[in-house]
CSV table of C-alpha atoms and ligand atoms in Angstrom, one decimal:
chain,number,residue,atom,x,y,z
A,1,UNK,CA,35.6,28.5,-40.0
A,2,UNK,CA,34.6,25.1,-38.8
A,3,UNK,CA,35.0,22.2,-41.2
A,4,UNK,CA,31.8,20.6,-39.9
A,5,UNK,CA,29.3,22.4,-37.8
A,6,UNK,CA,25.8,21.8,-36.7
A,7,UNK,CA,24.5,23.0,-40.1
A,8,UNK,CA,26.6,20.6,-42.1
A,9,UNK,CA,26.5,17.7,-39.7
A,10,UNK,CA,22.8,17.3,-38.9
A,11,UNK,CA,23.1,13.8,-37.6
A,12,UNK,CA,23.9,13.8,-33.9
A,13,UNK,CA,26.9,11.5,-33.3
A,14,UNK,CA,26.3,10.4,-29.7
A,15,UNK,CA,29.4,8.5,-28.5
A,16,UNK,CA,28.9,9.1,-24.8
A,17,UNK,CA,28.0,5.5,-24.2
A,18,UNK,CA,26.4,2.4,-25.7
A,19,UNK,CA,23.6,2.9,-23.2
A,20,UNK,CA,22.2,5.5,-25.7
A,21,UNK,CA,21.3,2.8,-28.2
A,22,UNK,CA,17.6,2.8,-29.2
A,23,UNK,CA,15.5,-0.4,-29.6
A,24,UNK,CA,15.3,-1.8,-33.1
A,25,UNK,CA,12.1,-2.0,-35.1
A,26,UNK,CA,12.1,-5.7,-34.5
A,27,UNK,CA,12.3,-5.1,-30.8
A,28,UNK,CA,9.4,-2.6,-30.9
A,29,UNK,CA,7.3,-5.1,-32.8
A,30,UNK,CA,8.1,-8.0,-30.4
A,31,UNK,CA,7.3,-5.7,-27.4
A,32,UNK,CA,3.9,-4.8,-28.9
A,33,UNK,CA,2.8,-8.4,-29.2
A,34,UNK,CA,4.6,-9.9,-26.1
A,35,UNK,CA,2.6,-12.3,-24.0
A,36,UNK,CA,2.7,-10.9,-20.4
A,37,UNK,CA,1.6,-11.8,-16.9
A,38,UNK,CA,2.5,-10.8,-13.3
A,39,UNK,CA,6.2,-11.6,-13.0
A,40,UNK,CA,6.1,-11.3,-9.2
A,41,UNK,CA,3.9,-14.4,-9.3
A,42,UNK,CA,6.3,-15.7,-12.0
A,43,UNK,CA,3.5,-15.7,-14.5
A,44,UNK,CA,5.1,-13.7,-17.2
A,45,UNK,CA,5.9,-16.2,-20.0
A,46,UNK,CA,8.2,-13.7,-21.8
A,47,UNK,CA,10.2,-12.9,-18.7
A,48,UNK,CA,10.5,-16.6,-18.0
A,49,UNK,CA,11.7,-17.3,-21.5
A,50,UNK,CA,14.3,-14.5,-21.3
A,51,UNK,CA,15.6,-15.7,-17.9
A,52,UNK,CA,15.9,-19.3,-19.3
A,53,UNK,CA,17.8,-18.0,-22.3
A,54,UNK,CA,20.0,-15.7,-20.2
A,55,UNK,CA,20.9,-18.6,-17.9
A,56,UNK,CA,21.7,-20.9,-20.8
A,57,UNK,CA,24.0,-18.3,-22.5
A,58,UNK,CA,26.0,-17.9,-19.2
A,59,UNK,CA,26.1,-21.6,-18.5
A,60,UNK,CA,24.2,-21.2,-15.3
A,61,UNK,CA,21.2,-23.0,-13.7
A,62,UNK,CA,19.0,-19.9,-13.3
A,63,UNK,CA,18.7,-16.2,-14.0
A,64,UNK,CA,16.8,-13.1,-13.0
A,65,UNK,CA,15.6,-10.2,-15.1
A,66,UNK,CA,16.5,-6.9,-13.3
A,67,UNK,CA,15.9,-3.3,-14.2
A,68,UNK,CA,19.6,-2.3,-14.5
A,69,UNK,CA,23.1,-3.4,-14.3
A,70,UNK,CA,23.5,-1.5,-11.0
A,71,UNK,CA,20.7,-3.4,-9.4
A,72,UNK,CA,22.1,-6.7,-10.7
A,73,UNK,CA,25.5,-6.0,-9.2
A,74,UNK,CA,24.0,-4.8,-5.9
A,75,UNK,CA,21.8,-7.9,-5.7
A,76,UNK,CA,24.9,-10.1,-6.3
A,77,UNK,CA,26.7,-8.4,-3.4
A,78,UNK,CA,23.6,-8.5,-1.1
A,79,UNK,CA,23.0,-12.2,-1.9
A,80,UNK,CA,26.6,-13.4,-1.6
A,81,UNK,CA,27.5,-11.4,1.6
A,82,UNK,CA,26.4,-10.7,5.1
A,83,UNK,CA,26.7,-7.1,6.5
A,84,UNK,CA,30.3,-6.4,7.6
A,85,UNK,CA,31.8,-8.8,5.1
A,86,UNK,CA,34.8,-7.7,3.0
A,87,UNK,CA,34.5,-7.6,-0.8
A,88,UNK,CA,37.6,-7.4,-2.9
A,89,UNK,CA,37.4,-5.4,-6.1
A,90,UNK,CA,39.7,-3.7,-8.6
A,91,UNK,CA,40.2,0.0,-7.7
A,92,UNK,CA,38.6,1.3,-10.9
A,93,UNK,CA,35.7,-1.2,-11.0
A,94,UNK,CA,32.3,0.1,-11.9
A,95,UNK,CA,30.8,-1.4,-8.7
A,96,UNK,CA,33.2,0.6,-6.6
A,97,UNK,CA,33.5,3.8,-8.8
A,98,UNK,CA,30.0,4.3,-10.3
A,99,UNK,CA,27.3,2.6,-8.3
A,100,UNK,CA,26.8,5.3,-5.7
A,101,UNK,CA,28.4,3.3,-2.9
A,102,UNK,CA,25.4,0.9,-2.9
A,103,UNK,CA,27.6,-2.0,-1.8
A,104,UNK,CA,28.2,-0.2,1.5
A,105,UNK,CA,25.0,1.9,1.8
A,106,UNK,CA,22.6,-1.0,1.1
A,107,UNK,CA,24.5,-4.3,1.4
A,108,UNK,CA,26.6,-3.0,4.3
A,109,UNK,CA,29.9,-4.6,3.1
A,110,UNK,CA,33.4,-3.2,3.2
A,111,UNK,CA,35.3,-2.8,-0.1
A,112,UNK,CA,39.0,-3.8,-0.2
A,113,UNK,CA,40.7,-2.5,-3.3
A,114,UNK,CA,43.3,-4.2,-5.5
A,115,UNK,CA,45.2,-2.9,-8.5
A,116,UNK,CA,44.7,-4.3,-12.0
A,117,UNK,CA,46.9,-4.0,-15.0
A,118,UNK,CA,44.7,-2.0,-17.4
A,119,UNK,CA,41.8,-3.1,-15.2
A,120,UNK,CA,42.8,-6.8,-15.3
A,121,UNK,CA,43.6,-8.3,-11.9
A,122,UNK,CA,46.6,-10.7,-11.8
A,123,UNK,CA,46.3,-13.6,-9.3
A,124,UNK,CA,49.4,-12.3,-7.4
A,125,UNK,CA,47.7,-8.9,-6.8
A,126,UNK,CA,44.7,-10.7,-5.4
A,127,UNK,CA,46.9,-12.9,-3.2
A,128,UNK,CA,48.4,-9.6,-1.8
A,129,UNK,CA,45.0,-8.5,-0.5
A,130,UNK,CA,43.8,-11.9,0.8
A,131,UNK,CA,44.3,-12.4,4.5
A,132,UNK,CA,44.2,-15.5,6.6
A,133,UNK,CA,41.7,-15.9,9.4
A,134,UNK,CA,42.3,-13.6,12.4
A,135,UNK,CA,40.0,-12.5,15.2
A,136,UNK,CA,40.4,-8.8,14.1
A,137,UNK,CA,39.6,-9.2,10.4
A,138,UNK,CA,36.3,-9.0,8.6
A,139,UNK,CA,35.2,-12.1,6.7
A,140,UNK,CA,36.2,-12.0,3.0
A,141,UNK,CA,33.2,-13.5,1.1
A,142,UNK,CA,33.4,-12.1,-2.4
A,143,UNK,CA,35.7,-11.0,-5.2
A,144,UNK,CA,34.2,-8.9,-8.0
A,145,UNK,CA,35.6,-9.0,-11.5
A,146,UNK,CA,34.6,-6.8,-14.5
A,147,UNK,CA,34.7,-8.0,-18.1
A,148,UNK,CA,35.0,-5.9,-20.2
A,149,UNK,CA,36.6,-3.3,-17.9
A,150,UNK,CA,34.9,0.0,-18.4
A,151,UNK,CA,37.3,2.6,-16.9
A,152,UNK,CA,40.3,0.7,-18.3
A,153,UNK,CA,38.9,1.2,-21.9
A,154,UNK,CA,36.9,-1.9,-22.5
A,155,UNK,CA,39.7,-4.4,-21.8
A,156,UNK,CA,39.1,-8.1,-21.7
A,157,UNK,CA,39.8,-10.7,-19.0
A,158,UNK,CA,40.7,-13.9,-21.0
A,159,UNK,CA,39.0,-17.2,-20.0
A,160,UNK,CA,42.2,-18.8,-18.6
A,161,UNK,CA,42.8,-15.9,-16.2
A,162,UNK,CA,39.1,-16.0,-15.1
A,163,UNK,CA,39.5,-19.7,-14.4
A,164,UNK,CA,42.8,-19.1,-12.4
A,165,UNK,CA,41.2,-16.4,-10.3
A,166,UNK,CA,38.1,-18.5,-9.6
A,167,UNK,CA,40.3,-21.5,-8.5
A,168,UNK,CA,42.3,-19.2,-6.1
A,169,UNK,CA,39.1,-17.8,-4.6
A,170,UNK,CA,37.2,-21.1,-4.4
A,171,UNK,CA,40.2,-22.7,-2.5
A,172,UNK,CA,39.5,-20.1,0.2
A,173,UNK,CA,35.7,-20.4,0.1
A,174,UNK,CA,35.4,-17.0,-1.5
A,175,UNK,CA,32.8,-16.5,-4.2
A,176,UNK,CA,33.3,-14.6,-7.5
A,177,UNK,CA,30.8,-12.2,-9.0
A,178,UNK,CA,31.4,-11.0,-12.5
A,179,UNK,CA,30.2,-7.6,-13.6
A,180,UNK,CA,29.8,-8.7,-17.2
A,181,UNK,CA,27.8,-5.7,-18.3
A,182,UNK,CA,29.6,-6.1,-21.7
A,183,UNK,CA,30.5,-9.8,-21.6
A,184,UNK,CA,29.2,-10.3,-25.1
A,185,UNK,CA,31.7,-7.7,-26.4
A,186,UNK,CA,34.4,-9.7,-24.7
A,187,UNK,CA,33.1,-13.0,-26.2
A,188,UNK,CA,32.8,-11.5,-29.7
A,189,UNK,CA,36.3,-9.9,-29.6
A,190,UNK,CA,37.7,-13.3,-28.6
A,191,UNK,CA,35.5,-15.2,-31.0
A,192,UNK,CA,34.3,-17.6,-28.2
A,193,UNK,CA,31.1,-18.5,-26.6
A,194,UNK,CA,30.3,-16.2,-23.6
A,195,UNK,CA,29.9,-19.1,-21.3
A,196,UNK,CA,33.6,-19.8,-21.5
A,197,UNK,CA,34.1,-16.5,-19.7
A,198,UNK,CA,31.4,-17.1,-17.1
A,199,UNK,CA,31.2,-20.9,-16.4
A,200,UNK,CA,33.7,-20.7,-13.4
A,201,UNK,CA,32.2,-17.6,-11.7
A,202,UNK,CA,29.5,-18.0,-9.0
A,203,UNK,CA,27.3,-15.2,-10.4
A,204,UNK,CA,27.4,-12.9,-13.5
A,205,UNK,CA,25.4,-9.8,-14.4
A,206,UNK,CA,25.2,-8.8,-18.1
A,207,UNK,CA,23.3,-5.8,-19.7
A,208,UNK,CA,20.8,-6.0,-22.5
A,209,UNK,CA,20.5,-2.3,-22.7
A,210,UNK,CA,24.1,-1.4,-23.8
A,211,UNK,CA,25.6,-2.6,-27.1
A,212,UNK,CA,22.7,-5.2,-27.5
A,213,UNK,CA,20.3,-2.2,-27.8
A,214,UNK,CA,17.4,-3.3,-25.7
A,215,UNK,CA,15.7,-0.3,-24.1
A,216,UNK,CA,15.9,-1.6,-20.5
A,217,UNK,CA,17.3,-4.4,-18.4
A,218,UNK,CA,20.0,-6.7,-17.2
A,219,UNK,CA,20.3,-10.3,-16.3
A,220,UNK,CA,21.8,-11.8,-13.1
A,221,UNK,CA,22.7,-15.5,-13.5
A,222,UNK,CA,23.9,-18.1,-11.0
A,223,UNK,CA,22.9,-21.3,-9.3
A,224,UNK,CA,19.2,-22.1,-8.7
A,225,UNK,CA,19.6,-21.5,-5.0
A,226,UNK,CA,21.5,-18.2,-5.4
A,227,UNK,CA,18.9,-16.9,-7.9
A,228,UNK,CA,16.0,-17.9,-5.5
A,229,UNK,CA,17.6,-15.7,-2.8
A,230,UNK,CA,18.4,-12.9,-5.2
A,231,UNK,CA,14.8,-12.9,-6.3
A,232,UNK,CA,13.7,-12.2,-2.8
A,233,UNK,CA,16.3,-9.5,-2.5
A,234,UNK,CA,15.1,-8.0,-5.8
A,235,UNK,CA,11.6,-7.8,-4.3
A,236,UNK,CA,13.1,-6.1,-1.2
A,237,UNK,CA,14.8,-3.4,-3.4
A,238,UNK,CA,11.5,-2.8,-5.3
A,239,UNK,CA,12.6,-4.5,-8.4
A,240,UNK,CA,9.6,-6.9,-8.8
A,241,UNK,CA,8.3,-5.6,-12.2
A,242,UNK,CA,4.9,-7.2,-12.8
A,243,UNK,CA,4.1,-7.2,-16.6
A,244,UNK,CA,7.8,-6.9,-17.5
A,245,UNK,CA,7.4,-9.2,-20.5
A,246,UNK,CA,7.0,-6.0,-22.6
A,247,UNK,CA,10.6,-5.3,-21.8
A,248,UNK,CA,11.8,-8.9,-21.8
A,249,UNK,CA,10.6,-9.3,-25.4
A,250,UNK,CA,13.2,-6.8,-26.5
A,251,UNK,CA,15.8,-8.6,-24.4
A,252,UNK,CA,15.2,-11.8,-26.2
A,253,UNK,CA,15.7,-10.1,-29.6
A,254,UNK,CA,18.9,-8.5,-28.1
A,255,UNK,CA,20.3,-12.0,-27.2
A,256,UNK,CA,19.2,-13.7,-30.4
A,257,UNK,CA,19.9,-11.1,-33.1
A,258,UNK,CA,22.2,-8.3,-31.8
A,259,UNK,CA,25.3,-10.1,-30.5
A,260,UNK,CA,27.2,-10.9,-33.8
A,261,UNK,CA,27.0,-7.3,-34.9
A,262,UNK,CA,29.1,-6.1,-32.0
A,263,UNK,CA,32.0,-6.9,-34.2
A,264,UNK,CA,31.2,-3.8,-36.3
A,265,UNK,CA,31.4,-1.6,-33.1
A,266,UNK,CA,34.8,-3.1,-32.3
A,267,UNK,CA,36.0,-2.3,-35.9
A,268,UNK,CA,34.7,1.2,-35.6
A,269,UNK,CA,36.4,1.7,-32.2
A,270,UNK,CA,39.7,0.5,-33.7
A,271,UNK,CA,39.4,3.0,-36.7
A,272,UNK,CA,38.6,5.8,-34.3
A,273,UNK,CA,41.5,5.0,-32.0
A,274,UNK,CA,44.0,4.7,-34.9
A,275,UNK,CA,42.6,7.9,-36.5
A,276,UNK,CA,42.9,9.8,-33.2
A,277,UNK,CA,46.4,8.4,-32.5
A,278,UNK,CA,47.6,10.2,-35.7
A,279,UNK,CA,46.5,13.6,-34.4
A,280,UNK,CA,49.2,15.8,-32.8
A,281,UNK,CA,48.2,16.7,-29.2
A,282,UNK,CA,46.1,13.5,-28.7
A,283,UNK,CA,47.4,10.4,-26.9
A,284,UNK,CA,45.7,7.1,-27.3
A,285,UNK,CA,46.7,3.8,-25.7
A,286,UNK,CA,45.9,1.5,-28.7
A,287,UNK,CA,46.5,-1.6,-26.6
A,288,UNK,CA,43.4,-0.9,-24.5
A,289,UNK,CA,41.1,-0.7,-27.6
A,290,UNK,CA,40.0,-4.3,-27.5
A,291,UNK,CA,36.2,-3.8,-27.8
A,292,UNK,CA,33.9,-0.8,-28.3
A,293,UNK,CA,35.6,2.0,-26.3
A,294,UNK,CA,38.2,4.6,-27.0
A,295,UNK,CA,39.8,6.7,-24.3
A,296,UNK,CA,42.1,9.5,-25.3
A,297,UNK,CA,44.1,12.1,-23.4
A,298,UNK,CA,44.3,15.8,-24.1
A,299,UNK,CA,47.2,16.6,-21.8
A,300,UNK,CA,49.5,17.4,-24.7
A,301,UNK,CA,46.9,19.7,-26.3
A,302,UNK,CA,46.1,23.2,-24.9
A,303,UNK,CA,42.8,21.9,-23.5
A,304,UNK,CA,41.4,19.9,-20.6
A,305,UNK,CA,38.3,17.7,-20.8
A,306,UNK,CA,35.7,20.3,-19.9
A,307,UNK,CA,37.2,22.8,-22.4
A,308,UNK,CA,37.2,20.2,-25.2
A,309,UNK,CA,33.8,18.6,-24.8
A,310,UNK,CA,31.7,21.7,-25.6
A,311,UNK,CA,33.8,22.3,-28.7
A,312,UNK,CA,33.0,18.8,-29.8
A,313,UNK,CA,29.3,19.3,-29.0
A,314,UNK,CA,29.4,22.3,-31.4
A,315,UNK,CA,29.9,19.7,-34.1
A,316,UNK,CA,26.9,17.7,-32.8
A,317,UNK,CA,29.3,15.0,-31.5
A,318,UNK,CA,29.0,13.9,-27.9
A,319,UNK,CA,31.6,12.2,-25.7
A,320,UNK,CA,31.9,11.4,-22.0
A,321,UNK,CA,34.2,13.3,-19.6
A,322,UNK,CA,37.0,11.5,-17.9
A,323,UNK,CA,38.6,14.5,-16.2
A,324,UNK,CA,41.0,16.2,-15.9
A,325,UNK,CA,42.2,15.5,-19.4
A,326,UNK,CA,40.6,12.3,-20.7
A,327,UNK,CA,37.6,11.7,-22.9
A,328,UNK,CA,35.7,8.5,-23.5
A,329,UNK,CA,34.0,7.6,-26.8
A,330,UNK,CA,31.9,4.5,-27.2
A,331,UNK,CA,30.9,2.9,-30.5
A,332,UNK,CA,27.5,1.2,-30.8
A,333,UNK,CA,24.5,0.3,-32.9
A,334,UNK,CA,23.5,3.4,-35.0
A,335,UNK,CA,27.1,4.6,-35.4
A,336,UNK,CA,28.7,3.9,-38.8
A,337,UNK,CA,32.1,4.3,-40.4
A,338,UNK,CA,31.1,7.7,-41.8
A,339,UNK,CA,30.3,8.9,-38.3
A,340,UNK,CA,33.8,7.7,-37.2
A,341,UNK,CA,35.5,9.6,-40.1
A,342,UNK,CA,33.5,12.8,-39.2
A,343,UNK,CA,34.5,12.4,-35.6
A,344,UNK,CA,38.2,12.1,-36.4
A,345,UNK,CA,38.0,15.1,-38.7
A,346,UNK,CA,36.2,17.2,-36.1
A,347,UNK,CA,38.6,16.4,-33.3
A,348,UNK,CA,41.6,17.1,-35.6
A,349,UNK,CA,40.1,20.5,-36.3
A,350,UNK,CA,39.4,21.3,-32.6
A,351,UNK,CA,42.9,20.3,-31.5
A,352,UNK,CA,44.8,22.0,-34.2
B,1,TLP,N1,28.1,2.0,-17.2
B,1,TLP,C1,27.7,3.3,-17.8
B,1,TLP,C2,27.9,4.4,-16.7
B,1,TLP,O1,27.4,4.1,-15.5
B,1,TLP,C3,29.3,4.8,-16.5
B,1,TLP,C4,28.4,3.6,-19.0
B,1,TLP,O2,28.1,4.6,-19.7
B,1,TLP,O3,29.4,2.9,-19.3
B,1,TLP,N2,28.8,-2.3,-15.0
B,1,TLP,C5,29.5,-1.7,-16.0
B,1,TLP,C6,30.8,-2.2,-16.3
B,1,TLP,C7,29.0,-0.6,-16.6
B,1,TLP,O4,29.7,0.0,-17.5
B,1,TLP,C8,27.7,-0.1,-16.2
B,1,TLP,C9,27.1,1.1,-16.8
B,1,TLP,C10,27.0,-0.8,-15.2
B,1,TLP,C11,27.6,-1.9,-14.6
B,1,TLP,C12,25.6,-0.4,-14.7
B,1,TLP,O5,24.6,-0.6,-15.6
B,1,TLP,P1,23.3,0.3,-15.6
B,1,TLP,O6,23.6,1.6,-16.2
B,1,TLP,O7,22.3,-0.6,-16.4
B,1,TLP,O8,22.9,0.4,-14.2
């Protein structure tokens, strides 16, 4: 007999991702009264306000509202690079792993992978893949970083390391793009202003639609000149969104009122990780739980990822597969301590 089943646990506990967050009532209200115009003519006052705010938070001259993190990253690669250029990235980075190969298919660049320690690249690993000019080599134009690092469990690149990597790249005329989809999680976990993590990079993308709970959208920020070129590339990709102020209004609330509360998600992730670490058959690397993600490994249980997840779903609890034996759970707005307790209890029952 299950301790908790659908009947007992009516509330769905969706821990697949922080992308499942729903807009708050405050966002819906702001969306309904937003002043809008045609943003392709740059006449949407709400989009303009969001872009100014986003640039300011990142310590950059300008910013661009884009439909998704994937488009923001692709625009950064397209705008920094020429076709045939080489882009250095960590082997588990989102841009390489989860963006449908857009960097090659659309931007025409060649990825060169480096290893990171729990997703975090050390300057000596970057030096290993940097090559001097030679007739035979492609031109290396860009290094992409990811903070927090998704596949490594939400790990953080500290500001000093970001600065060191930027110095190393800039000495060689290589630009740095930061996939900062969850940069506010990193800033809150370190208790610092986000711009301390972004001021040295040449461009940064962050998402409004993850832990910050806006329904749609990301921001790409950089120099005025970079954003001007990125704006043209956004149009080329079909990302000119017309009366997008309806969406930007939610983004403004996300930036103004939803950042501080990320701390609660981090506390819940820690509770969850520690609770799971106590269960026989489950392995958790507690060191990687630095923000709102928990990865655990089932290899010491009798199950693999795809045997486990349907059993969890029978408790009305959802997680993301990281096959063959890992699962990812992400805490976010709408998930409270009771949900975490229920999740730990359910997993304990399933595994034992
Ligand atoms: N990540 C999603 C999935 O694509 C895996 C998730 O559930 O975590 N950079 C990073 C670091 C991301 O984690 C994501 C989304 C993106 C970029 C892309 O953002 P969107 O989904 O807005 O295109």
